[in-house]
Amino acid sequence: MAGEYLAQWPLIGPLFNGPPIGVGLLSAGIILALMILPIITSLTRDALASIPNILRETAYGIGANPFEVITKVLLPSVRRAVLSACILGLGRALGETMAVTFVIGGANRIQASLFMPATSIASTIAQQFNEATQPIHIASLLGLGVLLFVITLLVMLIANKMLAANNMGGVKK
């Protein structure tokens, strides 16, 4: 297994220490990446398709190679749309409670290994809310919900600032 070899490295070794049992942070991260990738690629493809062909042909006409056309002409033209697609994908990842709950393991302890079971705020709420009977337990789960809302709000505010800063060099409406 790759984890056995990576566990021997000095700095990243503790991240890959432990048995690869299939539940944990790594599998939850892979599942989330696979869930948000189609959204980001679809929106980026649509943004690239909206660029007029005359822009591509002009870049090729002045001697640009395909790599230069993509990196110096096409991607700067759709920079804001790609950033928006990534933010939308991040929002989707923040909202995916049940997919993470099924594969993260539900352990209520912090471990250094990516292979060991863990938990997230949303999966903790989803797993424990039905069984919560004591008022302090219910209040703590509601507090976690408020914390998750604040984190989501901060991420969206930062994304809004990034999009506003990214539009400064663009065309004003």
PDB file of C-alpha atoms in Angstrom:
ATOM      1  CA  MET A   1       0.000   0.000   0.000  1.00  0.00           C
ATOM      2  CA  ALA A   2       1.083   3.562  -0.667  1.00  0.00           C
ATOM      3  CA  GLY A   3       0.246   4.523   2.916  1.00  0.00           C
ATOM      4  CA  GLU A   4       2.961   2.209   4.248  1.00  0.00           C
ATOM      5  CA  TYR A   5       5.613   3.969   2.183  1.00  0.00           C
ATOM      6  CA  LEU A   6       4.315   7.486   2.835  1.00  0.00           C
ATOM      7  CA  ALA A   7       4.085   6.820   6.592  1.00  0.00           C
ATOM      8  CA  GLN A   8       7.887   6.572   6.711  1.00  0.00           C
ATOM      9  CA  TRP A   9       8.473  10.124   5.416  1.00  0.00           C
ATOM     10  CA  PRO A  10       9.506  12.621   8.097  1.00  0.00           C
ATOM     11  CA  LEU A  11       6.995  15.468   7.730  1.00  0.00           C
ATOM     12  CA  ILE A  12       3.982  13.857   6.089  1.00  0.00           C
ATOM     13  CA  GLY A  13       4.334  10.436   7.706  1.00  0.00           C
ATOM     14  CA  PRO A  14       1.753  10.952  10.478  1.00  0.00           C
ATOM     15  CA  LEU A  15      -0.881  11.892   7.872  1.00  0.00           C
ATOM     16  CA  PHE A  16      -0.676   8.440   6.288  1.00  0.00           C
ATOM     17  CA  ASN A  17      -0.150   6.376   9.421  1.00  0.00           C
ATOM     18  CA  GLY A  18      -2.873   3.867  10.215  1.00  0.00           C
ATOM     19  CA  PRO A  19      -4.879   1.179   8.473  1.00  0.00           C
ATOM     20  CA  PRO A  20      -6.622   2.142   5.227  1.00  0.00           C
ATOM     21  CA  ILE A  21     -10.068   0.869   6.272  1.00  0.00           C
ATOM     22  CA  GLY A  22     -12.064   2.961   3.801  1.00  0.00           C
ATOM     23  CA  VAL A  23     -13.598   5.495   6.165  1.00  0.00           C
ATOM     24  CA  GLY A  24     -11.899   8.692   7.205  1.00  0.00           C
ATOM     25  CA  LEU A  25     -10.903  12.141   6.071  1.00  0.00           C
ATOM     26  CA  LEU A  26      -9.198  10.975   2.888  1.00  0.00           C
ATOM     27  CA  SER A  27     -12.210   9.082   1.560  1.00  0.00           C
ATOM     28  CA  ALA A  28     -14.532  11.978   2.484  1.00  0.00           C
ATOM     29  CA  GLY A  29     -12.231  14.394   0.654  1.00  0.00           C
ATOM     30  CA  ILE A  30     -12.133  12.190  -2.430  1.00  0.00           C
ATOM     31  CA  ILE A  31     -15.931  11.859  -2.446  1.00  0.00           C
ATOM     32  CA  LEU A  32     -16.350  15.634  -2.123  1.00  0.00           C
ATOM     33  CA  ALA A  33     -13.824  16.252  -4.893  1.00  0.00           C
ATOM     34  CA  LEU A  34     -15.696  13.884  -7.185  1.00  0.00           C
ATOM     35  CA  MET A  35     -18.991  15.591  -6.329  1.00  0.00           C
ATOM     36  CA  ILE A  36     -17.848  19.167  -7.004  1.00  0.00           C
ATOM     37  CA  LEU A  37     -15.653  18.487 -10.031  1.00  0.00           C
ATOM     38  CA  PRO A  38     -18.565  18.148 -12.528  1.00  0.00           C
ATOM     39  CA  ILE A  39     -20.035  21.494 -11.425  1.00  0.00           C
ATOM     40  CA  ILE A  40     -16.749  23.346 -11.782  1.00  0.00           C
ATOM     41  CA  THR A  41     -15.850  21.764 -15.125  1.00  0.00           C
ATOM     42  CA  SER A  42     -19.323  22.264 -16.576  1.00  0.00           C
ATOM     43  CA  LEU A  43     -19.448  25.944 -15.670  1.00  0.00           C
ATOM     44  CA  THR A  44     -15.875  26.498 -16.863  1.00  0.00           C
ATOM     45  CA  ARG A  45     -16.631  24.751 -20.163  1.00  0.00           C
ATOM     46  CA  ASP A  46     -19.739  26.893 -20.657  1.00  0.00           C
ATOM     47  CA  ALA A  47     -17.713  30.027 -19.955  1.00  0.00           C
ATOM     48  CA  LEU A  48     -15.020  28.972 -22.437  1.00  0.00           C
ATOM     49  CA  ALA A  49     -17.680  28.154 -25.046  1.00  0.00           C
ATOM     50  CA  SER A  50     -19.108  31.661 -24.691  1.00  0.00           C
ATOM     51  CA  ILE A  51     -15.872  33.250 -25.919  1.00  0.00           C
ATOM     52  CA  PRO A  52     -16.181  34.325 -29.571  1.00  0.00           C
ATOM     53  CA  ASN A  53     -14.110  32.275 -32.037  1.00  0.00           C
ATOM     54  CA  ILE A  54     -12.650  35.472 -33.464  1.00  0.00           C
ATOM     55  CA  LEU A  55     -10.657  35.872 -30.236  1.00  0.00           C
ATOM     56  CA  ARG A  56      -9.095  32.422 -30.636  1.00  0.00           C
ATOM     57  CA  GLU A  57      -8.442  32.940 -34.334  1.00  0.00           C
ATOM     58  CA  THR A  58      -6.824  36.308 -33.692  1.00  0.00           C
ATOM     59  CA  ALA A  59      -4.485  34.800 -31.103  1.00  0.00           C
ATOM     60  CA  TYR A  60      -3.512  32.015 -33.492  1.00  0.00           C
ATOM     61  CA  GLY A  61      -3.141  34.574 -36.282  1.00  0.00           C
ATOM     62  CA  ILE A  62      -0.485  36.542 -34.402  1.00  0.00           C
ATOM     63  CA  GLY A  63       1.533  33.380 -33.847  1.00  0.00           C
ATOM     64  CA  ALA A  64       0.436  32.108 -30.431  1.00  0.00           C
ATOM     65  CA  ASN A  65       0.675  28.395 -29.799  1.00  0.00           C
ATOM     66  CA  PRO A  66      -2.286  26.513 -28.242  1.00  0.00           C
ATOM     67  CA  PHE A  67      -0.857  26.777 -24.715  1.00  0.00           C
ATOM     68  CA  GLU A  68      -0.474  30.538 -25.046  1.00  0.00           C
ATOM     69  CA  VAL A  69      -3.992  30.876 -26.452  1.00  0.00           C
ATOM     70  CA  ILE A  70      -5.405  29.072 -23.446  1.00  0.00           C
ATOM     71  CA  THR A  71      -3.275  30.716 -20.741  1.00  0.00           C
ATOM     72  CA  LYS A  72      -2.963  34.243 -22.121  1.00  0.00           C
ATOM     73  CA  VAL A  73      -6.252  34.740 -23.981  1.00  0.00           C
ATOM     74  CA  LEU A  74      -9.006  32.302 -22.997  1.00  0.00           C
ATOM     75  CA  LEU A  75      -8.487  31.847 -19.248  1.00  0.00           C
ATOM     76  CA  PRO A  76      -8.016  35.572 -18.518  1.00  0.00           C
ATOM     77  CA  SER A  77     -11.240  36.204 -20.436  1.00  0.00           C
ATOM     78  CA  VAL A  78     -13.223  33.844 -18.222  1.00  0.00           C
ATOM     79  CA  ARG A  79     -11.286  34.352 -14.977  1.00  0.00           C
ATOM     80  CA  ARG A  80     -14.304  35.631 -13.079  1.00  0.00           C
ATOM     81  CA  ALA A  81     -16.529  32.791 -14.304  1.00  0.00           C
ATOM     82  CA  VAL A  82     -13.940  30.168 -13.295  1.00  0.00           C
ATOM     83  CA  LEU A  83     -13.604  31.762  -9.857  1.00  0.00           C
ATOM     84  CA  SER A  84     -17.394  31.772  -9.518  1.00  0.00           C
ATOM     85  CA  ALA A  85     -17.521  28.107 -10.534  1.00  0.00           C
ATOM     86  CA  CYS A  86     -14.945  27.232  -7.875  1.00  0.00           C
ATOM     87  CA  ILE A  87     -16.903  29.156  -5.253  1.00  0.00           C
ATOM     88  CA  LEU A  88     -20.101  27.382  -6.269  1.00  0.00           C
ATOM     89  CA  GLY A  89     -18.260  24.071  -5.961  1.00  0.00           C
ATOM     90  CA  LEU A  90     -17.019  25.072  -2.511  1.00  0.00           C
ATOM     91  CA  GLY A  91     -20.570  25.928  -1.516  1.00  0.00           C
ATOM     92  CA  ARG A  92     -21.684  22.511  -2.711  1.00  0.00           C
ATOM     93  CA  ALA A  93     -18.918  20.870  -0.680  1.00  0.00           C
ATOM     94  CA  LEU A  94     -19.934  22.794   2.434  1.00  0.00           C
ATOM     95  CA  GLY A  95     -23.517  21.669   1.980  1.00  0.00           C
ATOM     96  CA  GLU A  96     -22.860  17.977   1.434  1.00  0.00           C
ATOM     97  CA  THR A  97     -23.771  16.557   4.805  1.00  0.00           C
ATOM     98  CA  MET A  98     -24.951  13.030   4.140  1.00  0.00           C
ATOM     99  CA  ALA A  99     -22.239  11.998   1.676  1.00  0.00           C
ATOM    100  CA  VAL A 100     -19.591  13.020   4.189  1.00  0.00           C
ATOM    101  CA  THR A 101     -21.499  11.416   7.062  1.00  0.00           C
ATOM    102  CA  PHE A 102     -21.537   8.043   5.309  1.00  0.00           C
ATOM    103  CA  VAL A 103     -17.794   7.901   4.604  1.00  0.00           C
ATOM    104  CA  ILE A 104     -16.070   9.947   7.311  1.00  0.00           C
ATOM    105  CA  GLY A 105     -16.557   7.425  10.112  1.00  0.00           C
ATOM    106  CA  GLY A 106     -18.132   9.508  12.876  1.00  0.00           C
ATOM    107  CA  ALA A 107     -15.287   9.346  15.417  1.00  0.00           C
ATOM    108  CA  ASN A 108     -15.386  12.172  17.946  1.00  0.00           C
ATOM    109  CA  ARG A 109     -11.640  12.490  18.394  1.00  0.00           C
ATOM    110  CA  ILE A 110      -8.938  14.318  16.493  1.00  0.00           C
ATOM    111  CA  GLN A 111      -6.306  12.125  14.873  1.00  0.00           C
ATOM    112  CA  ALA A 112      -3.397  13.030  12.655  1.00  0.00           C
ATOM    113  CA  SER A 113      -3.972  10.271  10.107  1.00  0.00           C
ATOM    114  CA  LEU A 114      -6.113  10.805   7.019  1.00  0.00           C
ATOM    115  CA  PHE A 115      -7.026   7.095   7.085  1.00  0.00           C
ATOM    116  CA  MET A 116      -8.608   7.138  10.543  1.00  0.00           C
ATOM    117  CA  PRO A 117     -12.301   7.900  11.154  1.00  0.00           C
ATOM    118  CA  ALA A 118     -13.154  11.514  11.918  1.00  0.00           C
ATOM    119  CA  THR A 119     -16.179  13.792  11.915  1.00  0.00           C
ATOM    120  CA  SER A 120     -17.271  17.137  10.556  1.00  0.00           C
ATOM    121  CA  ILE A 121     -19.611  19.724  12.023  1.00  0.00           C
ATOM    122  CA  ALA A 122     -22.443  18.860   9.644  1.00  0.00           C
ATOM    123  CA  SER A 123     -22.055  15.109  10.083  1.00  0.00           C
ATOM    124  CA  THR A 124     -21.993  15.484  13.882  1.00  0.00           C
ATOM    125  CA  ILE A 125     -25.306  17.345  13.749  1.00  0.00           C
ATOM    126  CA  ALA A 126     -26.813  14.799  11.347  1.00  0.00           C
ATOM    127  CA  GLN A 127     -25.690  11.795  13.398  1.00  0.00           C
ATOM    128  CA  GLN A 128     -26.560  13.030  16.872  1.00  0.00           C
ATOM    129  CA  PHE A 129     -29.606  15.262  16.573  1.00  0.00           C
ATOM    130  CA  ASN A 130     -32.242  12.503  16.680  1.00  0.00           C
ATOM    131  CA  GLU A 131     -30.714  10.927  19.796  1.00  0.00           C
ATOM    132  CA  ALA A 132     -30.180  14.192  21.672  1.00  0.00           C
ATOM    133  CA  THR A 133     -32.442  14.237  24.715  1.00  0.00           C
ATOM    134  CA  GLN A 134     -30.612  16.365  27.250  1.00  0.00           C
ATOM    135  CA  PRO A 135     -30.975  20.138  26.904  1.00  0.00           C
ATOM    136  CA  ILE A 136     -27.204  20.708  26.972  1.00  0.00           C
ATOM    137  CA  HIS A 137     -26.727  18.214  24.128  1.00  0.00           C
ATOM    138  CA  ILE A 138     -29.447  19.865  22.023  1.00  0.00           C
ATOM    139  CA  ALA A 139     -28.019  23.315  22.783  1.00  0.00           C
ATOM    140  CA  SER A 140     -24.520  22.221  21.789  1.00  0.00           C
ATOM    141  CA  LEU A 141     -25.798  20.797  18.497  1.00  0.00           C
ATOM    142  CA  LEU A 142     -27.683  24.028  17.815  1.00  0.00           C
ATOM    143  CA  GLY A 143     -24.498  25.921  18.643  1.00  0.00           C
ATOM    144  CA  LEU A 144     -22.654  23.785  16.091  1.00  0.00           C
ATOM    145  CA  GLY A 145     -25.346  24.685  13.566  1.00  0.00           C
ATOM    146  CA  VAL A 146     -24.837  28.384  14.250  1.00  0.00           C
ATOM    147  CA  LEU A 147     -21.068  27.924  13.937  1.00  0.00           C
ATOM    148  CA  LEU A 148     -21.540  26.157  10.590  1.00  0.00           C
ATOM    149  CA  PHE A 149     -23.779  29.005   9.435  1.00  0.00           C
ATOM    150  CA  VAL A 150     -21.148  31.585  10.454  1.00  0.00           C
ATOM    151  CA  ILE A 151     -18.411  29.651   8.641  1.00  0.00           C
ATOM    152  CA  THR A 152     -20.563  29.430   5.499  1.00  0.00           C
ATOM    153  CA  LEU A 153     -21.400  33.131   5.737  1.00  0.00           C
ATOM    154  CA  LEU A 154     -17.715  34.058   6.099  1.00  0.00           C
ATOM    155  CA  VAL A 155     -16.769  31.900   3.116  1.00  0.00           C
ATOM    156  CA  MET A 156     -19.448  33.550   0.989  1.00  0.00           C
ATOM    157  CA  LEU A 157     -18.403  37.053   2.115  1.00  0.00           C
ATOM    158  CA  ILE A 158     -14.777  36.317   1.274  1.00  0.00           C
ATOM    159  CA  ALA A 159     -15.868  34.898  -2.097  1.00  0.00           C
ATOM    160  CA  ASN A 160     -17.916  38.019  -2.766  1.00  0.00           C
ATOM    161  CA  LYS A 161     -14.901  40.221  -1.970  1.00  0.00           C
ATOM    162  CA  MET A 162     -12.698  38.096  -4.228  1.00  0.00           C
ATOM    163  CA  LEU A 163     -15.177  38.409  -7.082  1.00  0.00           C
ATOM    164  CA  ALA A 164     -15.462  42.165  -6.547  1.00  0.00           C
ATOM    165  CA  ALA A 165     -11.671  42.545  -6.490  1.00  0.00           C
ATOM    166  CA  ASN A 166     -11.375  40.348  -9.574  1.00  0.00           C
ATOM    167  CA  ASN A 167     -13.863  42.538 -11.465  1.00  0.00           C
ATOM    168  CA  MET A 168     -11.908  45.753 -10.832  1.00  0.00           C
ATOM    169  CA  GLY A 169      -9.861  45.302 -13.984  1.00  0.00           C
ATOM    170  CA  GLY A 170     -12.841  44.257 -16.071  1.00  0.00           C
ATOM    171  CA  VAL A 171     -15.449  46.156 -18.018  1.00  0.00           C
ATOM    172  CA  LYS A 172     -17.642  48.448 -15.950  1.00  0.00           C
ATOM    173  CA  LYS A 173     -21.386  48.272 -16.482  1.00  0.00           C
TER     174      LYS A 173
END
